[in-house]
mmCIF file of C-alpha atoms in Angstrom:
data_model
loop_
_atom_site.group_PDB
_atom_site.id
_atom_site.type_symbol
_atom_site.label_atom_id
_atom_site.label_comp_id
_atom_site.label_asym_id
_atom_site.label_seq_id
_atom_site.Cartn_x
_atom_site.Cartn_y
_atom_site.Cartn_z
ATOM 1 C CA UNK Z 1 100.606 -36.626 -1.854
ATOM 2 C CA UNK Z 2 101.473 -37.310 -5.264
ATOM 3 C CA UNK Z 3 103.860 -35.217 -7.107
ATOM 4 C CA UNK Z 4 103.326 -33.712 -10.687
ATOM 5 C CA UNK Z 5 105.236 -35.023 -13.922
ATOM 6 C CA UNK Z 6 106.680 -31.589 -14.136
ATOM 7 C CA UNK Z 7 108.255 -31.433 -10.654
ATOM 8 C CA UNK Z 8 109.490 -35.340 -10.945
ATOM 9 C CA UNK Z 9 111.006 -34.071 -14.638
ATOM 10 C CA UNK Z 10 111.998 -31.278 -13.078
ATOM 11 C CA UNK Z 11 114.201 -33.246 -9.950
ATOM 12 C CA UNK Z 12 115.251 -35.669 -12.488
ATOM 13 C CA UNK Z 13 117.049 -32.907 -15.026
ATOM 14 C CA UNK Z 14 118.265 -31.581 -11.475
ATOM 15 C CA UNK Z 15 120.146 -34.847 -10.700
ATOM 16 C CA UNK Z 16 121.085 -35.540 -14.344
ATOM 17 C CA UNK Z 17 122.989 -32.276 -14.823
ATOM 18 C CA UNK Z 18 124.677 -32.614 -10.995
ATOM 19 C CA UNK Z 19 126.044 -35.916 -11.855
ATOM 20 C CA UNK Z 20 127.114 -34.674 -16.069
ATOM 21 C CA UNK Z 21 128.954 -31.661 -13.925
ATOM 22 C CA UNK Z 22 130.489 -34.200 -11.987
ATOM 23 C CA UNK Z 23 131.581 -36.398 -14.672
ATOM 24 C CA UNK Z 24 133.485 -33.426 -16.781
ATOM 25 C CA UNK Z 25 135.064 -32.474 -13.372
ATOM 26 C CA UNK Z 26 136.442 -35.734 -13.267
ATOM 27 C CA UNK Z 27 137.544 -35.550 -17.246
ATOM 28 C CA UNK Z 28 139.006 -32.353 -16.690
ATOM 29 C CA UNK Z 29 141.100 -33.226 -13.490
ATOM 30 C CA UNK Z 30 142.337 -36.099 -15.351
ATOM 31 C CA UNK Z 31 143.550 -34.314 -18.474
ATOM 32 C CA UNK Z 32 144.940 -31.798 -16.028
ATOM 33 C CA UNK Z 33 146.912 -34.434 -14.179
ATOM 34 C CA UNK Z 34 148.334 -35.205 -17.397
ATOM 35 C CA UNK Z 35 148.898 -32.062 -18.567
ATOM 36 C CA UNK Z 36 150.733 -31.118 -15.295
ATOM 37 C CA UNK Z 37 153.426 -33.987 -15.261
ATOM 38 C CA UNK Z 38 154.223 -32.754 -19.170
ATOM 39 C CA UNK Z 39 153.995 -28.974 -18.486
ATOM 40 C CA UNK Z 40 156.714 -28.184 -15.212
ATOM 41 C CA UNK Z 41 155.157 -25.297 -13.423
ATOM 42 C CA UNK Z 42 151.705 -25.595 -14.900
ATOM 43 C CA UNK Z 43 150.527 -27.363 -11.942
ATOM 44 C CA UNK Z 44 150.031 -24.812 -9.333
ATOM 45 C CA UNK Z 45 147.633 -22.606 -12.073
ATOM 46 C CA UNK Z 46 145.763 -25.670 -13.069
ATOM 47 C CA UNK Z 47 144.838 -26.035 -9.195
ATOM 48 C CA UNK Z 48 143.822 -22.244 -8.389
ATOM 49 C CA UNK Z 49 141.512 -22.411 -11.929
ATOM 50 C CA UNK Z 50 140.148 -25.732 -10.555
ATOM 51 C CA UNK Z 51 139.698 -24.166 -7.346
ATOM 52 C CA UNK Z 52 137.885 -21.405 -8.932
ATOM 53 C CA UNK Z 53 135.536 -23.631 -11.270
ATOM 54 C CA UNK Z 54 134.490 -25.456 -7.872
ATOM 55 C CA UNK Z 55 133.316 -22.005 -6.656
ATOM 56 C CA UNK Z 56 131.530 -20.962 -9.245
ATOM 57 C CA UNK Z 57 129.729 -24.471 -9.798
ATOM 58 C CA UNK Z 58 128.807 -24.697 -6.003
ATOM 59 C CA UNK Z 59 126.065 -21.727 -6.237
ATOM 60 C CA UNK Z 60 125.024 -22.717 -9.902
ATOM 61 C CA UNK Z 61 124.037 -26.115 -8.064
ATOM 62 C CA UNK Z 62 122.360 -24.481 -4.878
ATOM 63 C CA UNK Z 63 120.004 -22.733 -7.335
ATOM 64 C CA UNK Z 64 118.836 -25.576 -9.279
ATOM 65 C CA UNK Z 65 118.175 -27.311 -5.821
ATOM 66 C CA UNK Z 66 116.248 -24.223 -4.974
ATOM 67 C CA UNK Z 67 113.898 -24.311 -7.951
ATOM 68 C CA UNK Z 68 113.381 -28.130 -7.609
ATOM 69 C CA UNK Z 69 112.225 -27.231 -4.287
ATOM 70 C CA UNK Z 70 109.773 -24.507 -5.342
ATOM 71 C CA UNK Z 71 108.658 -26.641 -7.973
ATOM 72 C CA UNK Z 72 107.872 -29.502 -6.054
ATOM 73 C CA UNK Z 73 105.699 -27.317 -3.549
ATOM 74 C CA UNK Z 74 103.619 -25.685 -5.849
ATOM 75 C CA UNK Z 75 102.929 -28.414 -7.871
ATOM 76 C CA UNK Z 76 98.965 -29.022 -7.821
ATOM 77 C CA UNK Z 77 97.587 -30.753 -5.274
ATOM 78 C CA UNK Z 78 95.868 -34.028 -5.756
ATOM 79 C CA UNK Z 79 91.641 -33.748 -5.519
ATOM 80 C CA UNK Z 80 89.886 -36.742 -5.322
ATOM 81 C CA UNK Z 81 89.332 -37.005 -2.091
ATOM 82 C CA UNK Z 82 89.675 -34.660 0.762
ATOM 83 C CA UNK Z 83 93.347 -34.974 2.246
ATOM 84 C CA UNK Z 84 93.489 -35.527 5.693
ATOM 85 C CA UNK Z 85 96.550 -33.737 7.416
ATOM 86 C CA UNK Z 86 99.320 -35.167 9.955
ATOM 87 C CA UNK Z 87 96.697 -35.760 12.894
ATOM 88 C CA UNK Z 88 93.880 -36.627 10.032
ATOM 89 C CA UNK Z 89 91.747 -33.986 10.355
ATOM 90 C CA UNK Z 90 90.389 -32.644 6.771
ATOM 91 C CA UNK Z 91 91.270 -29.456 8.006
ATOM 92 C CA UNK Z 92 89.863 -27.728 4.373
ATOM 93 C CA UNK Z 93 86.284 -28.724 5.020
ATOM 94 C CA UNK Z 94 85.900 -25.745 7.524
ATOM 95 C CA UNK Z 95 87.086 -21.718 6.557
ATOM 96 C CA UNK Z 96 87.449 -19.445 8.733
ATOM 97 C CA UNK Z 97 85.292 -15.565 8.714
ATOM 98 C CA UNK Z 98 88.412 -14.279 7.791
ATOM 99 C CA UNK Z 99 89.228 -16.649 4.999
ATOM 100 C CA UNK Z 100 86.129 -16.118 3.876
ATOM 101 C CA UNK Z 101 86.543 -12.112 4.111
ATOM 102 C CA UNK Z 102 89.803 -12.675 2.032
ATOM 103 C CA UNK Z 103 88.465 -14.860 -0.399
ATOM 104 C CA UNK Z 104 84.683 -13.119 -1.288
ATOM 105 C CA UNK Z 105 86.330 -11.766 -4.642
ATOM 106 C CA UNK Z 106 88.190 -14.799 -6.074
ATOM 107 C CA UNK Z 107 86.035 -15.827 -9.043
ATOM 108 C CA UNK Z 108 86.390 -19.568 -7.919
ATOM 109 C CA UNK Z 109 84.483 -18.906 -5.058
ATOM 110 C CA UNK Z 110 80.642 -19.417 -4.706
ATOM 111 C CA UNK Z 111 79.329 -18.781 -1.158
ATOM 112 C CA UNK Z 112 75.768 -20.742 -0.992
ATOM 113 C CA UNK Z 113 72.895 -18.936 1.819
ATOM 114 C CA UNK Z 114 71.030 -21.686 2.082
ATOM 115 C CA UNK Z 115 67.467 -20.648 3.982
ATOM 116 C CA UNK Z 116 63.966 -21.448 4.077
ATOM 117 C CA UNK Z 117 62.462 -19.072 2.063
ATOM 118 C CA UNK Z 118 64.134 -16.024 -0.067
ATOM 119 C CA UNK Z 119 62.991 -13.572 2.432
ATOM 120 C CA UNK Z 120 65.507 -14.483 4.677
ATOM 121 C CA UNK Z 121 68.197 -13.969 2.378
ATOM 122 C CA UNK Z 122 67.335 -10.915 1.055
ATOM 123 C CA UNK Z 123 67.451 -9.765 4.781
ATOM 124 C CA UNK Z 124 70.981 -9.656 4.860
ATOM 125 C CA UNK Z 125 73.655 -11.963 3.258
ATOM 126 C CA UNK Z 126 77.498 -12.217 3.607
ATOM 127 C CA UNK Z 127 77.996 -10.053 0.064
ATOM 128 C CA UNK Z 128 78.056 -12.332 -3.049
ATOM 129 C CA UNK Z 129 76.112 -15.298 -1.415
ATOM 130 C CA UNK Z 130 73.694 -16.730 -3.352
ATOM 131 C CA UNK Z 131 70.383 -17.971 -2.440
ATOM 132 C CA UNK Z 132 70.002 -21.774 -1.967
ATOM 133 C CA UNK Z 133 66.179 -22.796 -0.996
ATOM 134 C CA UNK Z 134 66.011 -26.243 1.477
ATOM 135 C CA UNK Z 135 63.587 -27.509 -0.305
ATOM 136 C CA UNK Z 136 65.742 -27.666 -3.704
ATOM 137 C CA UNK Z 137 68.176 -30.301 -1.533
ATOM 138 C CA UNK Z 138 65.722 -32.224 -0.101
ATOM 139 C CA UNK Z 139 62.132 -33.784 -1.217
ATOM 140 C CA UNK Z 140 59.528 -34.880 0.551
ATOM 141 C CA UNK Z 141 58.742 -39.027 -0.328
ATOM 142 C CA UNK Z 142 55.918 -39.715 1.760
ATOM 143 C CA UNK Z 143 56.704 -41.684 4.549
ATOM 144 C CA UNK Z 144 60.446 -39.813 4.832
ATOM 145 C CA UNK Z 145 59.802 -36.420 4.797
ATOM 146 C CA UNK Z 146 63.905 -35.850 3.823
ATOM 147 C CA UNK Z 147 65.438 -37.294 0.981
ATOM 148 C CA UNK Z 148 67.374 -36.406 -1.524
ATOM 149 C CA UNK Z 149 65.997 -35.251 -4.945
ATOM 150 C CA UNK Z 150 67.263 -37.090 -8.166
ATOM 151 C CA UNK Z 151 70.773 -36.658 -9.178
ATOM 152 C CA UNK Z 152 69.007 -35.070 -12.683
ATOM 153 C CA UNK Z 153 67.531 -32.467 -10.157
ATOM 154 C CA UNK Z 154 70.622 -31.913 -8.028
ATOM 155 C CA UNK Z 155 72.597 -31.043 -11.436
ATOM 156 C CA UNK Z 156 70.017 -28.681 -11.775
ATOM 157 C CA UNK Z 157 70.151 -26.772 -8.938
ATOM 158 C CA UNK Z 158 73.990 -26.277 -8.753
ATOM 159 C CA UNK Z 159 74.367 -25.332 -12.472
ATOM 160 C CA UNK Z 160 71.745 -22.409 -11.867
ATOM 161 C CA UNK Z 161 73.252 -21.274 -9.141
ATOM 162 C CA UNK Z 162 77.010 -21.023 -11.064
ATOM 163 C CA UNK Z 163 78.674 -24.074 -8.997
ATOM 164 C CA UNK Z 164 81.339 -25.103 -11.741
ATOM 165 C CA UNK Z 165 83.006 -28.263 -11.759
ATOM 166 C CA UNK Z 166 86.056 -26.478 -10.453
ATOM 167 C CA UNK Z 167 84.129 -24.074 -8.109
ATOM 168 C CA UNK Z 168 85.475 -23.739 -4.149
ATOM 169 C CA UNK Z 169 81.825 -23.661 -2.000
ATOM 170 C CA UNK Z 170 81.482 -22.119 1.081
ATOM 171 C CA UNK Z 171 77.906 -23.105 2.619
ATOM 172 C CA UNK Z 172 75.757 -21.008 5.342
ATOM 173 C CA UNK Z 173 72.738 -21.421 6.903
ATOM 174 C CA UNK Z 174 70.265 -19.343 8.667
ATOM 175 C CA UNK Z 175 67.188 -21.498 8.968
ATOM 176 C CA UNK Z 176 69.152 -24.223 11.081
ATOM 177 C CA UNK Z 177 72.641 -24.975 11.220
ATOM 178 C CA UNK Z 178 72.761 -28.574 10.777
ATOM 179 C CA UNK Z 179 71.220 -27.512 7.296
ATOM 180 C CA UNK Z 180 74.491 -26.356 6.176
ATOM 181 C CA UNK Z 181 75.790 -29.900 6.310
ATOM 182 C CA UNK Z 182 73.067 -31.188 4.656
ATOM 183 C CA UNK Z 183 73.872 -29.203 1.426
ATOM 184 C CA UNK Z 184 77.559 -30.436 2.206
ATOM 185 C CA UNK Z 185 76.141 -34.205 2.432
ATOM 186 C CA UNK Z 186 74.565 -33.415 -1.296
ATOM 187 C CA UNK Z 187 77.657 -32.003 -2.894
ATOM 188 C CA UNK Z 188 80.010 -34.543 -1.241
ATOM 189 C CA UNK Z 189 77.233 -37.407 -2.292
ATOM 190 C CA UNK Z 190 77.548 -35.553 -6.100
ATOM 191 C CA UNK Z 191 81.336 -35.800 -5.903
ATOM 192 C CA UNK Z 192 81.846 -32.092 -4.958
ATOM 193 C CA UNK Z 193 82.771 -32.888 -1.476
ATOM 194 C CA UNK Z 194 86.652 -32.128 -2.174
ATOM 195 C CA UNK Z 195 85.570 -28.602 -2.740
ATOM 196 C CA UNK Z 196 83.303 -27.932 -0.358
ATOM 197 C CA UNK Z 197 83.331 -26.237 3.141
ATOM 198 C CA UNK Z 198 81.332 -25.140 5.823
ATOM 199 C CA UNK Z 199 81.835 -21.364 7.351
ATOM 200 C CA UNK Z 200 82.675 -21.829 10.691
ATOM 201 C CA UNK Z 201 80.554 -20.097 13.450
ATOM 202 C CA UNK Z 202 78.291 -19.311 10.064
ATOM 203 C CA UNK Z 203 76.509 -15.909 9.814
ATOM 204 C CA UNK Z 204 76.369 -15.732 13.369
ATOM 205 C CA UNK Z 205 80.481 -15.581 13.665
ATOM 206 C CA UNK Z 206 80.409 -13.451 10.559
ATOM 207 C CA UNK Z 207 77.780 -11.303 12.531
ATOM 208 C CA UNK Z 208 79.569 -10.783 15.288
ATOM 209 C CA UNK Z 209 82.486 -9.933 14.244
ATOM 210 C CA UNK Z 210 80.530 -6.939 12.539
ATOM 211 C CA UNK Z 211 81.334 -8.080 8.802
ATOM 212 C CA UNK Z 212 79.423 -6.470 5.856
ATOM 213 C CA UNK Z 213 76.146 -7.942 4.715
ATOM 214 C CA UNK Z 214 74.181 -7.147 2.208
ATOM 215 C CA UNK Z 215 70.877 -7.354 0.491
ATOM 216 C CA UNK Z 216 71.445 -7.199 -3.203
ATOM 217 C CA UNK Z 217 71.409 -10.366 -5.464
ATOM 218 C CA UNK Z 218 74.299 -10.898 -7.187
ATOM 219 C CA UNK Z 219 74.690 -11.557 -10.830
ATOM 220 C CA UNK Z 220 76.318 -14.581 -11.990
ATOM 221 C CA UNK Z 221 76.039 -17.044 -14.821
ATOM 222 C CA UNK Z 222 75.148 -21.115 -14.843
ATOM 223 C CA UNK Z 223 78.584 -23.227 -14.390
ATOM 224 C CA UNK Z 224 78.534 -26.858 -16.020
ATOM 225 C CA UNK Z 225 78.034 -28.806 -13.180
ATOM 226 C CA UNK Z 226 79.119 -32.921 -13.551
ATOM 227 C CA UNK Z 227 78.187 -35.230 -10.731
ATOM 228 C CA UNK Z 228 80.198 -38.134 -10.028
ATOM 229 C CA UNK Z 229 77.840 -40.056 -7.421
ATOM 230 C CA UNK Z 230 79.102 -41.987 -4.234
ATOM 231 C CA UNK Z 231 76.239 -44.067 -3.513
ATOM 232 C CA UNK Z 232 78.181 -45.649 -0.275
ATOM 233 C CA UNK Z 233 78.144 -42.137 1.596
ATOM 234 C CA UNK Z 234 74.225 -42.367 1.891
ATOM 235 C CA UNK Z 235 73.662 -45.660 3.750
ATOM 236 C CA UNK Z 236 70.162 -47.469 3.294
ATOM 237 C CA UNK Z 237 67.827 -49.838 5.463
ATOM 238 C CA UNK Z 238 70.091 -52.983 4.718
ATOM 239 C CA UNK Z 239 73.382 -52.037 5.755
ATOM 240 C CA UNK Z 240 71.926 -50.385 8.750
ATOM 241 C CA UNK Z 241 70.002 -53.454 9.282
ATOM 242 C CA UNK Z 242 73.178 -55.424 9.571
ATOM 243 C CA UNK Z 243 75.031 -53.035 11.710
ATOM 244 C CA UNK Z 244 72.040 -53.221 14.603
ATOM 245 C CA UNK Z 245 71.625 -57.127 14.337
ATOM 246 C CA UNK Z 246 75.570 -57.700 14.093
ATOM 247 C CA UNK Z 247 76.673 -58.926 17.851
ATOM 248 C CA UNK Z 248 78.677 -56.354 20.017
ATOM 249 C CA UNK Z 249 81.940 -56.020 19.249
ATOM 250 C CA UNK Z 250 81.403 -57.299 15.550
ATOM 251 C CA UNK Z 251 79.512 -54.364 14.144
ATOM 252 C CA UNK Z 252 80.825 -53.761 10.551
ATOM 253 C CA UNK Z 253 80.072 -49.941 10.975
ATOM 254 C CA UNK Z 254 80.104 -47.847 14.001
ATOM 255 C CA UNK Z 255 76.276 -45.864 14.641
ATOM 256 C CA UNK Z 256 76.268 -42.625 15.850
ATOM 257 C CA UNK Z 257 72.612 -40.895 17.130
ATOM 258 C CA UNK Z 258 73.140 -37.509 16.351
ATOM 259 C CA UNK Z 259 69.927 -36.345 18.379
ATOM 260 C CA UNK Z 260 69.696 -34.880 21.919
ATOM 261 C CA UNK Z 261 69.776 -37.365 24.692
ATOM 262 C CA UNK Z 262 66.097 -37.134 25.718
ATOM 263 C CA UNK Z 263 65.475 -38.179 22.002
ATOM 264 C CA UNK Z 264 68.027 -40.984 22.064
ATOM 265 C CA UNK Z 265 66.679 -42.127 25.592
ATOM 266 C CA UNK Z 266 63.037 -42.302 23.940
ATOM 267 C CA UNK Z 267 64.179 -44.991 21.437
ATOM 268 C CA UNK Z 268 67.311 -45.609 19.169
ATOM 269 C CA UNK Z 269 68.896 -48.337 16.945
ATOM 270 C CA UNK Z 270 70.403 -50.868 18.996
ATOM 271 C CA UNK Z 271 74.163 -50.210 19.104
ATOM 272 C CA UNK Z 272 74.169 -46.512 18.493
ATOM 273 C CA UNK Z 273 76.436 -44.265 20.296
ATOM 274 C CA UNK Z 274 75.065 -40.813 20.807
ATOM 275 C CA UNK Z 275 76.903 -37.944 19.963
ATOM 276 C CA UNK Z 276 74.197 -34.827 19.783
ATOM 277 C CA UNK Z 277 75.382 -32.614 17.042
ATOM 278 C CA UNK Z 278 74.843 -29.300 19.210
ATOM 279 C CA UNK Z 279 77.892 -30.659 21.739
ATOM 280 C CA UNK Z 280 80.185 -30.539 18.586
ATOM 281 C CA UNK Z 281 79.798 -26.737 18.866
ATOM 282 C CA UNK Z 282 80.708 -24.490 21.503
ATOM 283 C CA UNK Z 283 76.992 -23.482 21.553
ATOM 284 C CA UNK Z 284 73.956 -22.625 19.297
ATOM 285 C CA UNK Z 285 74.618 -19.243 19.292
ATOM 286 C CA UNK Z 286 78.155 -19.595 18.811
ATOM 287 C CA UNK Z 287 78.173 -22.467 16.268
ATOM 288 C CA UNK Z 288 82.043 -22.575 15.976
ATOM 289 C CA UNK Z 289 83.044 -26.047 16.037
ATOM 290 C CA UNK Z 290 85.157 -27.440 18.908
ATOM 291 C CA UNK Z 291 88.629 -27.709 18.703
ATOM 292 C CA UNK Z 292 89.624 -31.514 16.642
ATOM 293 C CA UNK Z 293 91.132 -32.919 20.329
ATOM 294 C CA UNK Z 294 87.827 -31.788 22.023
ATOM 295 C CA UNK Z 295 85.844 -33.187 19.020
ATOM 296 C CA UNK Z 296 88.080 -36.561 19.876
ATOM 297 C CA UNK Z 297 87.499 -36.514 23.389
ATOM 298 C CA UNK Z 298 83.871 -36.736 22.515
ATOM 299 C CA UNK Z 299 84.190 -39.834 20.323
ATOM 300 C CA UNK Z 300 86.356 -41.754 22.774
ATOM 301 C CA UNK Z 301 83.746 -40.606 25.756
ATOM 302 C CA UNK Z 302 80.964 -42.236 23.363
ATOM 303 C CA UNK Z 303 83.119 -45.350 22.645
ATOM 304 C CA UNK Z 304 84.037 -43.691 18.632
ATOM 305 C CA UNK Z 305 86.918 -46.041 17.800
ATOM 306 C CA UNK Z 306 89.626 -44.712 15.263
ATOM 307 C CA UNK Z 307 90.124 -46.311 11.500
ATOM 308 C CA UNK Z 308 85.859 -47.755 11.481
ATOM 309 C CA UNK Z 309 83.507 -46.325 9.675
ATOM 310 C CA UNK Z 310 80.638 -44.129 10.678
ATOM 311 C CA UNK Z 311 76.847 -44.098 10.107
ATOM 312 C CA UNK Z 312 75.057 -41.400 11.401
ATOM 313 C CA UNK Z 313 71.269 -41.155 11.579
ATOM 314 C CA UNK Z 314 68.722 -38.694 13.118
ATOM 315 C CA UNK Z 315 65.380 -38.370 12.923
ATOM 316 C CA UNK Z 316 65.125 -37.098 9.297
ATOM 317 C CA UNK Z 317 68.390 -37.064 8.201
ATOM 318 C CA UNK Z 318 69.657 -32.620 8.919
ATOM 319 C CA UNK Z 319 71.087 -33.144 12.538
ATOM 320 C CA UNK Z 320 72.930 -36.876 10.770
ATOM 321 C CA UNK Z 321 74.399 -34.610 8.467
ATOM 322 C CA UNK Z 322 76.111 -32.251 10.537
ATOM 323 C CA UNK Z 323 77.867 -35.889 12.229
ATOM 324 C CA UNK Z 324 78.503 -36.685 8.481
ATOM 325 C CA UNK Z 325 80.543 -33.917 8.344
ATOM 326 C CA UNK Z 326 81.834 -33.960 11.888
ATOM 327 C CA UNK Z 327 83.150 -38.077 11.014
ATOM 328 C CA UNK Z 328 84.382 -36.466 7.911
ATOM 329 C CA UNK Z 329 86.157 -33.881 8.839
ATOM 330 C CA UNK Z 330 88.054 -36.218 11.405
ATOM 331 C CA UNK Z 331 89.100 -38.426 8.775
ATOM 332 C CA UNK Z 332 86.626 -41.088 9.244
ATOM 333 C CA UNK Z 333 85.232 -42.923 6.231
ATOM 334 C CA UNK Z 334 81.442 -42.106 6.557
ATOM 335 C CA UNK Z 335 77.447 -42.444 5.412
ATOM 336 C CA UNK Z 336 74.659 -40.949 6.457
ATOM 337 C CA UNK Z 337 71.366 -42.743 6.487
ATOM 338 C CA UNK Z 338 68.952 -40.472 4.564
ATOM 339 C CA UNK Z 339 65.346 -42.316 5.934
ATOM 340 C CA UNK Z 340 67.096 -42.124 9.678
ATOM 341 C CA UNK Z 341 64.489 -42.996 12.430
ATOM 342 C CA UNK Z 342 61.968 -41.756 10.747
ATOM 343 C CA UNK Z 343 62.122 -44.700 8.146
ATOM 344 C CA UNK Z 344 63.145 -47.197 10.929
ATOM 345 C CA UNK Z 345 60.253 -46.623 12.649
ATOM 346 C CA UNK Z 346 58.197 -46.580 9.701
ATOM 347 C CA UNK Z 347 59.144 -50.341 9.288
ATOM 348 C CA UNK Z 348 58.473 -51.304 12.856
ATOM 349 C CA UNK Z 349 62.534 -52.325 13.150
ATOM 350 C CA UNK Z 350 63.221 -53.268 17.100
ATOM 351 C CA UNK Z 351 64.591 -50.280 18.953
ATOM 352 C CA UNK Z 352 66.310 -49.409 22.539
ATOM 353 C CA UNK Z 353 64.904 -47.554 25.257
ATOM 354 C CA UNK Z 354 66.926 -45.657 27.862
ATOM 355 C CA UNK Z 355 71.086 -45.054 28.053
ATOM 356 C CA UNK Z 356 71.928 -48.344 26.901
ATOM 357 C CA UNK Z 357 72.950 -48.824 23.549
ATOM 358 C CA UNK Z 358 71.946 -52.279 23.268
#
């Protein structure tokens, strides 16, 4: 983590005035030296002031140490990409009910409801959240029924709804909950990722732990809303392409099938590992995610490797979200291939049958 100019200035006038102290110390013994050998019976005084000088200087010292220290650890935090802690999980991508509970008032927070149809959210929201259709993240091209809108139309959306370029999201679904991560795939894809977090368990945890909800729309204004696009977290046909066709053991990119098994067993890209998104939880109706070392366990039982990067796919591209966010969230460099099997099959690509992956 990179330190601010003010906390390096900071150490650095720290150091510079230890080291002047010690330099006049020195000065001052010396002339004292000399004074004592030309002032019998000065000597003994000069040593009980020096002694007292030392004292005073030692806590004068401590407390400049002290607010270096403070300094230095509230000095802002780098955000261009989501940190990922000692055991490299990007532990700020999930908040907890309770954070959220704490949090509803700060006026850098926008919660997002993200539903179906307004209906649902005007049945009962966490209070504050604002309405965020499906339909305004994703768009219907024809043959691949979920893709994402234009950036243009993406800006849109978030500046109406008051997500600032500084804004903290917290994202909720009630529709589905892999939808969640599919408006966190869209803000990370926008550049917002860094800022962005899923409410763990969702309403469901908020629910049952009998937290208000309400069914008033809040007021709010528009927020200026910049998107800095990462066109390598959605991955297209090609580089897909070259994953399936590379030879085992040489794949560029690891696959992950984020469907259930029965779907996976029907017919998946040759390579893919399958890692159904609903195992990531501890169930449907508790959709709190596992604990990181359970969430690892999984990987290794699916043959995840550490330090490769992950492509997810599904059939349409909601369930390959939530593993977006799941490879994410582990510290994995990730994509997620938008057309997903829906497109692959489209173009009559090769596929595997049965519990293989190749």
């Amino acid at each position: 983590m990179k330190r601010s100019g003010y906390s390096i200035l900071l150490q650095c006038i720290s150091l510079r005035y230890i080291v002047t102290r010690a330099d006049r110390a020195r000065s001052r013994q010396d002339r004292e030296s000399r004074r004592s050998r030309s002032e019998p019976g000065r000597g003994e005084q000069n040593r009980r002031e020096k002694s007292i000088k030392k004292t005073a200087i030692v806590p004068a010292l401590v407390s400049l140490l002290v607010v270096a220290h403070l300094a230095l650890a509230s000095s802002p935090k780098q955000q261009s990409a989501p940190a990922a802690g000692s055991n490299g999980v990007r532990a700020e991508m999930l908040v907890s009910t309770k954070w959220l509970a704490d949090h509803l008032k700060d006026p850098n927070v926008v919660v997002l409801h993200l539903a179906d149809n307004v209906s649902d959210y005007k049945r009962g929201h966490v209070p504050g959240a604002r309405y965020l259709a499906m339909k305004k993240i994703i768009t219907d091209n024809g043959p691949i029924s979920a893709e994402l809108p234009t950036v243009d139309q993406l800006q849109k959306t978030f500046s109406e709804l008051g997500v600032g370029d500084n804004s903290r999201v917290v994202i909720y679904a009630t529709n589905w909950f892999p939808s969640a991560a599919r408006a966190y795939f869209t803000l990370d894809y926008l550049g917002h990722g860094d800022k962005a977090a899923l409410l763990d368990g969702g309403i469901e945890q908020w629910l049952a732990e009998d937290r208000p909800v309400s069914g008033e729309t809040p007021r709010f204004s528009t927020a200026t809303f910049t998107p800095h696009v990462h066109e390598n977290f959605r991955a297209l046909l090609d580089e897909v392409k070259n994953d399936v066709e590379a030879k085992a053991g040489e794949e560029p990119e690891q696959i992950i099938d984020a469907r259930p098994a029965r779907r996976y067993n029907a017919g998946h890209l040759g390579g893919a590992s399958n890692v159904y998104w609903q195992d990531t939880l501890l169930s449907e109706e508790n959709p709190v995610f596992q604990s990181p070392e359970k969430l690892r366990a999984i990987y290794a039982s699916r043959g995840i490797v550490p330090g490769k990067k992950i492509v997810t796919y599904c059939e349409v591209g909601l369930q390959a979200s939530h593993g977006y966010f799941l490879a994410k969230y582990l510290g994995y460099d990730a994509a997620m291939y938008d057309g997903s099997y829906q497109e692959w099959s489209s173009k009559n690509m090769p596929v595997v049958k049965g519990e293989a992956k190749r």
